[in-house]
Short mmCIF file of C-alpha atoms in Angstrom, two decimals:
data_model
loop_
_atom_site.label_atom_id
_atom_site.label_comp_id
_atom_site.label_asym_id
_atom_site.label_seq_id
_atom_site.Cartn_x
_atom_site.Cartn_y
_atom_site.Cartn_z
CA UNK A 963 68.82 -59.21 25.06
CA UNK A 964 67.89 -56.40 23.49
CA UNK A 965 65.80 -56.41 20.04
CA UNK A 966 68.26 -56.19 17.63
CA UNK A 967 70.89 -58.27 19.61
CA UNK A 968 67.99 -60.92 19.10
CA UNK A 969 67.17 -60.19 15.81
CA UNK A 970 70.60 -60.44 14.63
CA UNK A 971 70.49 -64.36 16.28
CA UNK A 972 67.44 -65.03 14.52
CA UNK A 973 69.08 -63.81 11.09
CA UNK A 974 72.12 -65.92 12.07
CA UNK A 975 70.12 -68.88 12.24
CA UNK A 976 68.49 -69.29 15.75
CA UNK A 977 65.09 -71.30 15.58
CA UNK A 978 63.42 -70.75 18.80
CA UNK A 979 59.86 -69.53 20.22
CA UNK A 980 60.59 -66.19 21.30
CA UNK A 981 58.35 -66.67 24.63
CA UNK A 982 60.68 -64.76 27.36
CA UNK A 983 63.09 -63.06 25.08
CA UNK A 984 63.89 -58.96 25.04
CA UNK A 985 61.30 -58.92 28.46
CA UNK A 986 59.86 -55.40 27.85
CA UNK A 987 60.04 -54.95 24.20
CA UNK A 988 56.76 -55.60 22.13
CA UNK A 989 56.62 -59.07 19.84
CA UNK A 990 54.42 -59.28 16.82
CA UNK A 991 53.28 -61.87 14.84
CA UNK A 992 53.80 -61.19 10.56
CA UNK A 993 51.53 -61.58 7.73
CA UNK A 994 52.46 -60.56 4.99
CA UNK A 995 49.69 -60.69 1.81
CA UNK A 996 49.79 -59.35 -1.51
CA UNK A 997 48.65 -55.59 -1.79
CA UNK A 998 45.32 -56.92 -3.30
CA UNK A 999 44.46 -58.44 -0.23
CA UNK A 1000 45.94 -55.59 1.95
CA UNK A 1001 42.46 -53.85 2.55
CA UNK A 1002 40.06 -57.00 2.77
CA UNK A 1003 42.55 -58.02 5.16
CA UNK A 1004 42.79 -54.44 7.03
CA UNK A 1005 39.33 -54.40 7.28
CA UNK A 1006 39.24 -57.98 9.26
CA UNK A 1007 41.59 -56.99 11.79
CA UNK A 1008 39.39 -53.82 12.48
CA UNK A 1009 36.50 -56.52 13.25
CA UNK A 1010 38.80 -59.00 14.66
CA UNK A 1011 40.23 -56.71 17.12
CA UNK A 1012 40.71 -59.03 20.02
CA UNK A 1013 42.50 -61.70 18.09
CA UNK A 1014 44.00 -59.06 14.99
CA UNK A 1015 45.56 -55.89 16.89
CA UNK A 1016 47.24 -54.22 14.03
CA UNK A 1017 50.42 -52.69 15.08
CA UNK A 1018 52.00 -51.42 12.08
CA UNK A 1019 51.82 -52.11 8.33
CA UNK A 1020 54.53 -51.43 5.45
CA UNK A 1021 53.95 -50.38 2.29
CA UNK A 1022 54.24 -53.13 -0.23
CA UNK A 1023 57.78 -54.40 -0.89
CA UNK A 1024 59.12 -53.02 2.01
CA UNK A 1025 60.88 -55.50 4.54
CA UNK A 1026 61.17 -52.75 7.76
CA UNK A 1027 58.75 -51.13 9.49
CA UNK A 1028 57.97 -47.78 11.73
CA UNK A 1029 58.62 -50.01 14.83
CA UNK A 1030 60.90 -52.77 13.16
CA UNK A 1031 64.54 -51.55 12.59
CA UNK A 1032 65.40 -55.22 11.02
CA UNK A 1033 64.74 -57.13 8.15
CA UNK A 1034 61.49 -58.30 7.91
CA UNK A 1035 62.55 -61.36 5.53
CA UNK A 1036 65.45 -62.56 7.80
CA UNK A 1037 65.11 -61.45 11.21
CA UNK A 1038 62.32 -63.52 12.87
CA UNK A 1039 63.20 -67.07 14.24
CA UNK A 1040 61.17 -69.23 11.46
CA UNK A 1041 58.57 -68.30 8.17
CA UNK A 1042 55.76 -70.09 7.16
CA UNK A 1043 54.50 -69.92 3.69
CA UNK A 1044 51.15 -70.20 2.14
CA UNK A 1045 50.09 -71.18 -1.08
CA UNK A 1046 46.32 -70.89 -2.49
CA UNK A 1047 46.05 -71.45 1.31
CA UNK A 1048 48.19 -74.43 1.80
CA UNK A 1049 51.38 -74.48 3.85
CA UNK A 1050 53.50 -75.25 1.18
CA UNK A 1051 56.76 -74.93 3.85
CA UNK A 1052 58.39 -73.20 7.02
CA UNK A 1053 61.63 -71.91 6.65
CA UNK A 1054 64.81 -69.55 8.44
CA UNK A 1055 64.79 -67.12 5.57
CA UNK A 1056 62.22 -65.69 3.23
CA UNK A 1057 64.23 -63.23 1.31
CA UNK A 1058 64.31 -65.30 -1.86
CA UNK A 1059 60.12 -65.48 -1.27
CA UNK A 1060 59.64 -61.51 -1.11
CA UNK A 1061 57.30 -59.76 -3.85
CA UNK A 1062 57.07 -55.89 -4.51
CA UNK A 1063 53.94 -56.11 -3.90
CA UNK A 1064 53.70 -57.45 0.13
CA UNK A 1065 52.69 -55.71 2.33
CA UNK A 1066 53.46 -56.36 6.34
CA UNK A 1067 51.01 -56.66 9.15
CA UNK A 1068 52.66 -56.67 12.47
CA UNK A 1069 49.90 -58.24 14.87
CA UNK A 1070 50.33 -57.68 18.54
CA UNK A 1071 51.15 -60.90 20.23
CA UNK A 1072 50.35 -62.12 23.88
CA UNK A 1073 53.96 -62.72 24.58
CA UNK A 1074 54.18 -58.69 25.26
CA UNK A 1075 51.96 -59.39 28.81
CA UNK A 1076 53.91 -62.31 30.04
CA UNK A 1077 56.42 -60.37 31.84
CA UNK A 1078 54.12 -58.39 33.72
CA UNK A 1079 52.37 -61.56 34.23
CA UNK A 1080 55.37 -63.04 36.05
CA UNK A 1081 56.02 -59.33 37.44
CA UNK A 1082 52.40 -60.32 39.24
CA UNK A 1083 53.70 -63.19 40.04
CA UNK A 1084 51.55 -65.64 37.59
CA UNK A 1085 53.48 -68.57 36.55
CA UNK A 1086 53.72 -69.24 32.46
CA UNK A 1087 54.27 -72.82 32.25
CA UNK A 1088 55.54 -72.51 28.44
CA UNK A 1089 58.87 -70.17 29.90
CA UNK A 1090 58.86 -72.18 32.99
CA UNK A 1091 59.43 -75.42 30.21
CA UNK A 1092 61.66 -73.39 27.88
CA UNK A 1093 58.62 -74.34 24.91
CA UNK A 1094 56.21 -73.17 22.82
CA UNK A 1095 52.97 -71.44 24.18
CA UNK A 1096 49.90 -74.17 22.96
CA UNK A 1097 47.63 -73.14 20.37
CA UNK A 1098 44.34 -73.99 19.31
CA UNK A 1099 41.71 -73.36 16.37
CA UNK A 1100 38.55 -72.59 17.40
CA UNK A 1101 34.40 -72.90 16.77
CA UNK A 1102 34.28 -69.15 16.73
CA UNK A 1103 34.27 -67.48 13.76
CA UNK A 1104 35.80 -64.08 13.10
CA UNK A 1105 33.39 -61.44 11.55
CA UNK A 1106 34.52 -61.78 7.49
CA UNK A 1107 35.68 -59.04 5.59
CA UNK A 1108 35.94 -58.95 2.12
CA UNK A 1109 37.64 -62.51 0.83
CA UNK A 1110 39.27 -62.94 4.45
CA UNK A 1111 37.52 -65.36 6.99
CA UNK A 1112 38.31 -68.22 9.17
CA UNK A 1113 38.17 -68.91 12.50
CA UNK A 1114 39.77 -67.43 16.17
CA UNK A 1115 42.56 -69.12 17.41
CA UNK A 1116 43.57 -68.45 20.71
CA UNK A 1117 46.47 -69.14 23.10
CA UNK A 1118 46.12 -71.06 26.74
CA UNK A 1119 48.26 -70.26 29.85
CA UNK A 1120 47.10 -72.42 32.67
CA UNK A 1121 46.56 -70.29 35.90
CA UNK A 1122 46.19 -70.92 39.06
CA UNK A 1123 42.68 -70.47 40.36
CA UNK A 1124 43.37 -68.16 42.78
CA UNK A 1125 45.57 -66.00 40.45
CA UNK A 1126 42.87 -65.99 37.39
CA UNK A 1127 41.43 -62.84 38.71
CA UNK A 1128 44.90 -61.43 38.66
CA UNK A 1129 45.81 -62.63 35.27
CA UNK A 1130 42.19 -60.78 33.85
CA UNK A 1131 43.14 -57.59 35.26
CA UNK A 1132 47.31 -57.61 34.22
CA UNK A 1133 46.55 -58.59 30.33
CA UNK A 1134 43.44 -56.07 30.25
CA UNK A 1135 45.79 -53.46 30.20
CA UNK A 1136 47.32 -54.32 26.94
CA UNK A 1137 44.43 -54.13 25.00
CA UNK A 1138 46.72 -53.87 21.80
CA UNK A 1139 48.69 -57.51 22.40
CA UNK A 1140 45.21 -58.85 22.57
CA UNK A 1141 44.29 -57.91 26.27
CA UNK A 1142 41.79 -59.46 28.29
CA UNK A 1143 41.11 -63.37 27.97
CA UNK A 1144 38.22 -64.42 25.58
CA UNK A 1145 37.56 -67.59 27.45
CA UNK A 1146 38.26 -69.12 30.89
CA UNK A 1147 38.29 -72.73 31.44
CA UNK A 1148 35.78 -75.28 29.98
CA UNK A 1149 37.79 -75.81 26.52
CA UNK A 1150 35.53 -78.16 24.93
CA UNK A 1151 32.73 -74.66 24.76
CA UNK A 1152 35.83 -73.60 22.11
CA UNK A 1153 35.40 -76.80 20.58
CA UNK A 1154 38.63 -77.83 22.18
CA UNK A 1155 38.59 -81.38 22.49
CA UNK A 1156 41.86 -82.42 23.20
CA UNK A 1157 43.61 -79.53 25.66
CA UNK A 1158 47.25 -81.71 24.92
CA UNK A 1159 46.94 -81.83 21.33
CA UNK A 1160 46.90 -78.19 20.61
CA UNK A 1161 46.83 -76.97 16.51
CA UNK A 1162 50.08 -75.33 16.76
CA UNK A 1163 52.84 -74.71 19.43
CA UNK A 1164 53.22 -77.57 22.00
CA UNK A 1165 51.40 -79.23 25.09
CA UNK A 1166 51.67 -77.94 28.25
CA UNK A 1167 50.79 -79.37 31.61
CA UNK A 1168 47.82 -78.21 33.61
CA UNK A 1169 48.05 -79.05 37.04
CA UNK A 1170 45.65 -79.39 39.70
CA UNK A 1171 44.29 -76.56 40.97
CA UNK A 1172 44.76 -74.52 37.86
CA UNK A 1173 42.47 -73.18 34.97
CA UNK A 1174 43.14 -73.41 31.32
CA UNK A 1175 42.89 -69.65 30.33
CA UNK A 1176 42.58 -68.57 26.66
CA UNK A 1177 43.60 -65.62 24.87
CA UNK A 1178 42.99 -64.28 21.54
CA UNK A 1179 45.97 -65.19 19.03
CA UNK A 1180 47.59 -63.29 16.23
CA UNK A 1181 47.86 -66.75 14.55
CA UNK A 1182 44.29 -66.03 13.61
CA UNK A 1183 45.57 -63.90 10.41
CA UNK A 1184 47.07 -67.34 9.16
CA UNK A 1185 44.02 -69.29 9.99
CA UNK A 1186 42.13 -66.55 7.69
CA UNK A 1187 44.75 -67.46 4.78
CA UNK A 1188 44.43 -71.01 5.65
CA UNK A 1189 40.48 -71.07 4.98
CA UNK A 1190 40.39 -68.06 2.53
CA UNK A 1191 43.40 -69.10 0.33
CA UNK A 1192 44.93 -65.84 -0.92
CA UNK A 1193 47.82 -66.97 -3.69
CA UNK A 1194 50.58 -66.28 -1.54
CA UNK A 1195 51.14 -65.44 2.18
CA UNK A 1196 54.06 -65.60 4.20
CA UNK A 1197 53.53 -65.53 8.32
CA UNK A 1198 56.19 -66.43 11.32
CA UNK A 1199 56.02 -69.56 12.37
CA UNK A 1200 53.73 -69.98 15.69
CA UNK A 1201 55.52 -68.72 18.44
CA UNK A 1202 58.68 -67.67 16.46
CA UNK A 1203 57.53 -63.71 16.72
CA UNK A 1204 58.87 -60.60 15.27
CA UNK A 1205 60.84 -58.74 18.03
CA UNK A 1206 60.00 -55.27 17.41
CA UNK A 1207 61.82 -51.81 19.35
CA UNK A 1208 58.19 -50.65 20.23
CA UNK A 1209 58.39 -51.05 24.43
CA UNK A 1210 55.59 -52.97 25.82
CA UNK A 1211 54.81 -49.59 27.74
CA UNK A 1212 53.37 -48.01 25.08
CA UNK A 1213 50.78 -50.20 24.65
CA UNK A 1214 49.53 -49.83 28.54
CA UNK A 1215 46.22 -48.76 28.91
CA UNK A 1216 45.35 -46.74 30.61
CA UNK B 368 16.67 -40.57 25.07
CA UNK B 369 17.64 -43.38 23.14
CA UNK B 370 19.63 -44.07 20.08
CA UNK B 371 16.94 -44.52 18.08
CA UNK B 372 14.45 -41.99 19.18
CA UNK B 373 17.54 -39.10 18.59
CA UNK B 374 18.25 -40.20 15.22
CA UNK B 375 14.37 -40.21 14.28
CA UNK B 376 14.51 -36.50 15.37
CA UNK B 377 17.60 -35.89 13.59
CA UNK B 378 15.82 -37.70 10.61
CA UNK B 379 13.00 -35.31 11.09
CA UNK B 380 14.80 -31.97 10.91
CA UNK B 381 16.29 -31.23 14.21
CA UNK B 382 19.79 -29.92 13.71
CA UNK B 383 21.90 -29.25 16.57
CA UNK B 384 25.14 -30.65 18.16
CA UNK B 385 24.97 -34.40 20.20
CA UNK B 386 26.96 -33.72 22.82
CA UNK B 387 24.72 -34.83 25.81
CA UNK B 388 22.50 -36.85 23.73
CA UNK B 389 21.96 -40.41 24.48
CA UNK B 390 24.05 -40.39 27.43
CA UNK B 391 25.46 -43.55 28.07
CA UNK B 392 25.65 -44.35 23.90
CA UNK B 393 28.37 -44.08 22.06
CA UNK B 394 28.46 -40.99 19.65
CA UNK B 395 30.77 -41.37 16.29
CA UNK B 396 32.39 -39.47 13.78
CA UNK B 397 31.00 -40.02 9.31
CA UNK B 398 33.27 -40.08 7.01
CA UNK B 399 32.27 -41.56 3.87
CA UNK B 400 34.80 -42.26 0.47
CA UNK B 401 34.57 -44.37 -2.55
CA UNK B 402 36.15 -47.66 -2.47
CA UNK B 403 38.98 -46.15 -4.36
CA UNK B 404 40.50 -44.52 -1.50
CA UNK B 405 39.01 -47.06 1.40
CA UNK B 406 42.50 -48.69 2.13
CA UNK B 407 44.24 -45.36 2.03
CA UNK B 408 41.88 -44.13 4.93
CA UNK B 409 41.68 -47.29 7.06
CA UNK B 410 45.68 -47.32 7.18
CA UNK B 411 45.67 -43.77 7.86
CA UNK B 412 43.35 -44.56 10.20
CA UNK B 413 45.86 -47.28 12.16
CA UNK B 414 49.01 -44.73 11.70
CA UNK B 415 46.94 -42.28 13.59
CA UNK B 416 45.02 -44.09 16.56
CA UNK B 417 44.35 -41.28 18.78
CA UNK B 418 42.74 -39.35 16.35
CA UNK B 419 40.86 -41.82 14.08
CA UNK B 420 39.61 -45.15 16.51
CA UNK B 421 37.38 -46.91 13.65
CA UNK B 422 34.45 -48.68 15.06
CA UNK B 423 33.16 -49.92 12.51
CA UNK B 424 33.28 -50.05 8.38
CA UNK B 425 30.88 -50.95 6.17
CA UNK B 426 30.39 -52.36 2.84
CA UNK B 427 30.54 -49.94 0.15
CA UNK B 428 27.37 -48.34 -0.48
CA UNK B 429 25.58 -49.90 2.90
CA UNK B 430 23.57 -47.41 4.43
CA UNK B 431 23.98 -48.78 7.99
CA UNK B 432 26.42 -50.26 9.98
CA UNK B 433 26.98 -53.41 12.56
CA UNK B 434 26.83 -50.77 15.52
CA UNK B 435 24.65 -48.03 13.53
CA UNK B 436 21.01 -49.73 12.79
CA UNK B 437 19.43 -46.28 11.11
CA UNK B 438 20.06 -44.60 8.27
CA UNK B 439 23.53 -42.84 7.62
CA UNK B 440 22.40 -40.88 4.80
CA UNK B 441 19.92 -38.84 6.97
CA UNK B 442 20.02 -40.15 10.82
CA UNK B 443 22.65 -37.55 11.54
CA UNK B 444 21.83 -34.00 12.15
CA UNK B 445 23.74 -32.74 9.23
CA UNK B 446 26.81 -33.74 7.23
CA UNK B 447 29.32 -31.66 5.38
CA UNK B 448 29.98 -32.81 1.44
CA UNK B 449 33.34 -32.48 0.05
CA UNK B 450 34.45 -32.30 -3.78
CA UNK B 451 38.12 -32.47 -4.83
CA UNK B 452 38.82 -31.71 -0.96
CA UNK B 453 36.64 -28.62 -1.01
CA UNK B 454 33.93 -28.15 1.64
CA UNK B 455 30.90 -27.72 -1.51
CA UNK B 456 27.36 -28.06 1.13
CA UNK B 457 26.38 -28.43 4.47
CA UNK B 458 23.13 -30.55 4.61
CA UNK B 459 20.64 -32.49 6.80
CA UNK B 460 20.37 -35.52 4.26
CA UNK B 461 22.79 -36.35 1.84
CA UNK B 462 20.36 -39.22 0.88
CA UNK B 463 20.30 -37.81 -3.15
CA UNK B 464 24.12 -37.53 -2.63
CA UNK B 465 24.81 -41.24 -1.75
CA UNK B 466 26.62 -43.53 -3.88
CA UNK B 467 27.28 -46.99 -3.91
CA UNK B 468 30.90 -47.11 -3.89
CA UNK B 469 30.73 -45.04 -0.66
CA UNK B 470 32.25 -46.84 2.18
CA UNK B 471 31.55 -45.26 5.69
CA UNK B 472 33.64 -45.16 8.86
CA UNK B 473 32.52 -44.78 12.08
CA UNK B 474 35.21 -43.29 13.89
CA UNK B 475 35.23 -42.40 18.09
CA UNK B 476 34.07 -39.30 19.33
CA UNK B 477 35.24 -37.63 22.50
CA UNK B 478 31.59 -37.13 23.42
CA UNK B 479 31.45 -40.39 23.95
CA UNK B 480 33.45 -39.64 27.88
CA UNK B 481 31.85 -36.58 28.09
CA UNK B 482 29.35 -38.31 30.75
CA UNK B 483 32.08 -40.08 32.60
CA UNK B 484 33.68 -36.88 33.23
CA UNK B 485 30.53 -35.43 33.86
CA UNK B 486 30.28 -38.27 36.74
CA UNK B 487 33.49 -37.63 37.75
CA UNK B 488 32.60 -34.34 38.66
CA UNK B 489 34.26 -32.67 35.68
CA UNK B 490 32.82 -29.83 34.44
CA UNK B 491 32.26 -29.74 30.42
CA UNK B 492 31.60 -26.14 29.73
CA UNK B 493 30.12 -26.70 26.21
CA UNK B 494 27.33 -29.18 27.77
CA UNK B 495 26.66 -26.37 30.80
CA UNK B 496 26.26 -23.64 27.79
CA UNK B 497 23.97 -25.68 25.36
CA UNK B 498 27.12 -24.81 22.50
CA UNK B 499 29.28 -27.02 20.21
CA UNK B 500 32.93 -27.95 21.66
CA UNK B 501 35.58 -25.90 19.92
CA UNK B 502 37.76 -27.87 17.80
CA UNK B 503 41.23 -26.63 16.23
CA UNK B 504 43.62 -27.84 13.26
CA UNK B 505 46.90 -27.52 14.44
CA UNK B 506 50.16 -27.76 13.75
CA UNK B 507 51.08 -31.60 13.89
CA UNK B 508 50.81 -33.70 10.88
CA UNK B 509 49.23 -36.66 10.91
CA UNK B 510 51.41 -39.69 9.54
CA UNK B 511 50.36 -40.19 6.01
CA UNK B 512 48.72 -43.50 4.61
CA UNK B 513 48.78 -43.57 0.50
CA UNK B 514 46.68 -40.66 -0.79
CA UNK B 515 45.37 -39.18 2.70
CA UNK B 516 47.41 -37.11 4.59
CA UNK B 517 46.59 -33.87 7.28
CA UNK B 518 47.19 -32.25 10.19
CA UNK B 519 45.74 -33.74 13.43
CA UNK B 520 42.56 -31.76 15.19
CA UNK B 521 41.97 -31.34 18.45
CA UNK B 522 38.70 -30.43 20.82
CA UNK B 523 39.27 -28.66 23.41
CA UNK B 524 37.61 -28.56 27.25
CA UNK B 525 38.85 -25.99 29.84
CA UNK B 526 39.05 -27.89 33.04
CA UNK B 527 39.72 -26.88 36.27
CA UNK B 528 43.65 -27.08 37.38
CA UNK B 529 42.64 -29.42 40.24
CA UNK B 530 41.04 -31.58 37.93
CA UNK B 531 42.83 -31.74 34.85
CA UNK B 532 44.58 -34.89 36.63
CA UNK B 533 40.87 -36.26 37.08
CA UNK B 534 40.38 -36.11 33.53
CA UNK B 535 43.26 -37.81 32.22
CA UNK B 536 42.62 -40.47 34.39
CA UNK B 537 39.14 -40.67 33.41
CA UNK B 538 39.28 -40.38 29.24
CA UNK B 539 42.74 -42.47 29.41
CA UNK B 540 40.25 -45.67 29.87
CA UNK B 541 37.91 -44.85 26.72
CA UNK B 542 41.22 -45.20 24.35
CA UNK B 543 38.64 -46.09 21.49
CA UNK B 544 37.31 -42.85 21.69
CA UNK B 545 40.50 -40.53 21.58
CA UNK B 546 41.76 -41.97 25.26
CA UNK B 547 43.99 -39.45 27.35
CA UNK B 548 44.38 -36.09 26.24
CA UNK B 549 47.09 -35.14 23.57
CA UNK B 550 48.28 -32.03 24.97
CA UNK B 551 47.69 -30.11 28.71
CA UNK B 552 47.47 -26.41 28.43
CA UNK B 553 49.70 -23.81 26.19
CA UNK B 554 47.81 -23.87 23.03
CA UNK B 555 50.75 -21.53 21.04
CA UNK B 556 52.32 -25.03 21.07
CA UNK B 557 49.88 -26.59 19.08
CA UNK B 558 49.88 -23.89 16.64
CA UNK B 559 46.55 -22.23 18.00
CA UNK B 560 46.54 -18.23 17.98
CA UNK B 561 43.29 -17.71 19.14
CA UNK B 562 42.26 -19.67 21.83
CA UNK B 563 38.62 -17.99 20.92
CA UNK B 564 38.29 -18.96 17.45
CA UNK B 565 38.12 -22.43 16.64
CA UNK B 566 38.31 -23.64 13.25
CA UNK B 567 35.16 -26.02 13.61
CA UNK B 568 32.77 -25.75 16.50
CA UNK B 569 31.76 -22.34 18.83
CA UNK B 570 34.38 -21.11 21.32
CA UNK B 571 33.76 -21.21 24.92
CA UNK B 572 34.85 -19.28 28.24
CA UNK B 573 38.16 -20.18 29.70
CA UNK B 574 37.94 -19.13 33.89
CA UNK B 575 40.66 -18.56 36.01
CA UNK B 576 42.38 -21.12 37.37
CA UNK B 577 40.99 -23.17 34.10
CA UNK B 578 43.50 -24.75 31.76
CA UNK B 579 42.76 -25.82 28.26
CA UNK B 580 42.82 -29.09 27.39
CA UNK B 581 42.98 -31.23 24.28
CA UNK B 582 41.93 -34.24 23.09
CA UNK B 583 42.34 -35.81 19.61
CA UNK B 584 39.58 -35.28 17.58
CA UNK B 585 37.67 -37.03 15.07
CA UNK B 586 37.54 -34.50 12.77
CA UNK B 587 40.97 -34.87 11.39
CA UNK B 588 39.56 -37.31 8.82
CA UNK B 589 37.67 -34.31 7.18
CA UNK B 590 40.86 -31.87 7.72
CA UNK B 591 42.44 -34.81 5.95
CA UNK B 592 40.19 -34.99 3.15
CA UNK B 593 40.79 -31.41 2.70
CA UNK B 594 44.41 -32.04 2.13
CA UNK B 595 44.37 -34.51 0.47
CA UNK B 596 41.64 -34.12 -2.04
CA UNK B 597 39.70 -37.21 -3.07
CA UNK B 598 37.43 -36.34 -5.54
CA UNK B 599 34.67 -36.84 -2.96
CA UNK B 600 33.65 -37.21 0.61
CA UNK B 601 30.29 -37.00 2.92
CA UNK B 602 31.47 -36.10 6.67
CA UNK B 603 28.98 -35.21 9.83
CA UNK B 604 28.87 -31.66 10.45
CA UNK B 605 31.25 -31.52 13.11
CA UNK B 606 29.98 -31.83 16.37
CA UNK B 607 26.74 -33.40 14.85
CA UNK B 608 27.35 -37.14 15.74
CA UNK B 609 26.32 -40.20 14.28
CA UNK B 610 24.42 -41.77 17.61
CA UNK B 611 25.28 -45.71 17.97
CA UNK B 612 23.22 -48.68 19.30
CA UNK B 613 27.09 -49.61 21.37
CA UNK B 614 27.39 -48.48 24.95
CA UNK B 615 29.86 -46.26 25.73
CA UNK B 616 31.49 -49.12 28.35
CA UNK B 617 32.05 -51.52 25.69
CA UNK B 618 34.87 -49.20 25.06
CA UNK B 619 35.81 -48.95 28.59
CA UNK B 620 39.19 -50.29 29.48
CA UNK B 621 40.51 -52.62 31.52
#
């Protein structure tokens, strides 16, 4: 499906994780802050780079982007919004929510690797289930900047242990979607202490033989707004991305 | 010789070009501009990767930075200072000139790969001739961010036609340092006339059977600030690096 084919479900009212849709096409996650908060929070993706790849940013009010052709306030699956910090609700639609003065951070999201993860031939249990990729906050800080901080959240794929090697080397090469893996196995040294009760997304099974391996996660941005409670925020809901027209190609390295 | 021990010299008077210095360290890029214009830069800064990689920020008026433990104000070899976009001084200290809204980025410098391509068996002709690298505005425009817009600058290396492939491969892993070249020989199309008069830096010798090549350059902050006239700016002399404390393969992808 292409990106605006998807997009165009999305804005119709389809409320799914993206995981495994538009294979080839880059996803993003969204955060969009008030332009006070557009250069503390600039400045913590630049020191957050694992977890806060900037891909593109709008100028404030806009709702489309250099590599986003579609409506920014309509066109991703589901919305969460933030109040002072607090979730006040996750909606379809954020168009009556939008201020003049937001401004957009697309965030490169680990859903850009998984096809050339199953290209290599590494299983993704969350497509293989048709759910959401499991999330989890944890006892790492991000370096602060400014009145952003809050802690690295990271996504787990479980891998078999003779494919872990192979799943280092495939996501090192997108750098920009988050790249590498911060941590592999041993959850509780995240301060994981429940694998199947992840913070957001859903549970997936880890079977024998395989490693829980985690990945830096663009839900860290709403973490930050979570602990440093900006007045208003607006991000996708975990897992429901941004489908953007950048190709995952251009973020290969090297 | 280490970090430290070439920024004590530079602190002590010597003034020449860093490329070769520290081998092994990674060499960066100064530019320093009140507060006023810091979001302006660091999103011109992520609309224009190759040419501006930030490594690091710091708080305004900080004199060092997280990968940077001396003294920016005099640990380079010299600095250029900038008025309303105009090039006023070029100075070993700019330690009277400091001011505390200043915020400084650290921005990748192409001598950073120089020793990798070295290793590779790459000949850098400014290294075997003691000179600066030539460097050269040309005719691309950067995309503007705010207040700060310019046209991109290049460095150029001639390298052997046999190894020009070599090269690419090489500098395409060190993405956070300019990455693969922009643009592989014919210099008219880049707007350059004279192949032997760079606009920053000394020329050097093309051979036969030697084609130019280019890489982004971290001087197009400074050809920015030119354009785009805050009302002031402290850059290195170009070609007179800031030497880190990070290795040059913490950089190094995969």
């Amino acid at each position: 499906m292409s990106p605006a084919a998807a997009r165009a479900a999305f804005r119709a009212g389809l409320r799914v994780p993206t995981s495994g849709y538009s294979a080839g096409w880059t996803q993003a996650n969204l955060i969009a802050l008030p332009r006070d908060y557009a250069y503390d929070f600039l400045l913590f993706a630049q020191r957050n780079p694992k977890s806060c790849p900037v891909l593109d940013v709008t100028e404030p009010g806009e709702t489309s982007a250099s590599i986003f052709a579609g409506d920014l306030r309509t066109d991703l699956p589901a919305y969460r919004v933030y109040r002072d910090g607090e979730l006040v609700e996750e909606v379809g639609d954020v168009t009556g929510l939008w201020r003049d003065d937001l401004v957009s951070f697309l965030v490169g999201c680990s859903f850009t690797f998984e096809a050339a993860l199953l290209e290599a031939g590494v299983p993704v249990r969350h497509i293989e289930t048709g759910g959401n990729v499991p999330m989890y906050r944890t006892n790492r800080d991000c370096r602060p900047a400014g009145r952003m901080s809050g802690p690295l959240v990271v996504s787990m794929r479980p891998v078999p242990a003779s494919m872990v090697a192979t799943a280092v080397r495939i996501t090192s090469r997108y750098p920009a979607v988050h790249g590498a893996p911060v941590h592999i196995g041993e959850p509780a040294d995240l301060g994981i202490g429940d694998i199947d009760s992840p913070d957001f997304g859903e549970p997936v099974e880890i079977r024998p033989g395989e490693i829980p391996v985690f990945w830096a996660c663009g839900v860290t941005p709403q973490a930050a707004v979570m602990q440093s409670r900006p007045p208003f925020a607006i991000g996708h809901a975990p897992g429901h991305m941004a489908i953007t027209d950048a190709r995952d190609s251009e973020f290969l390295v090297p």
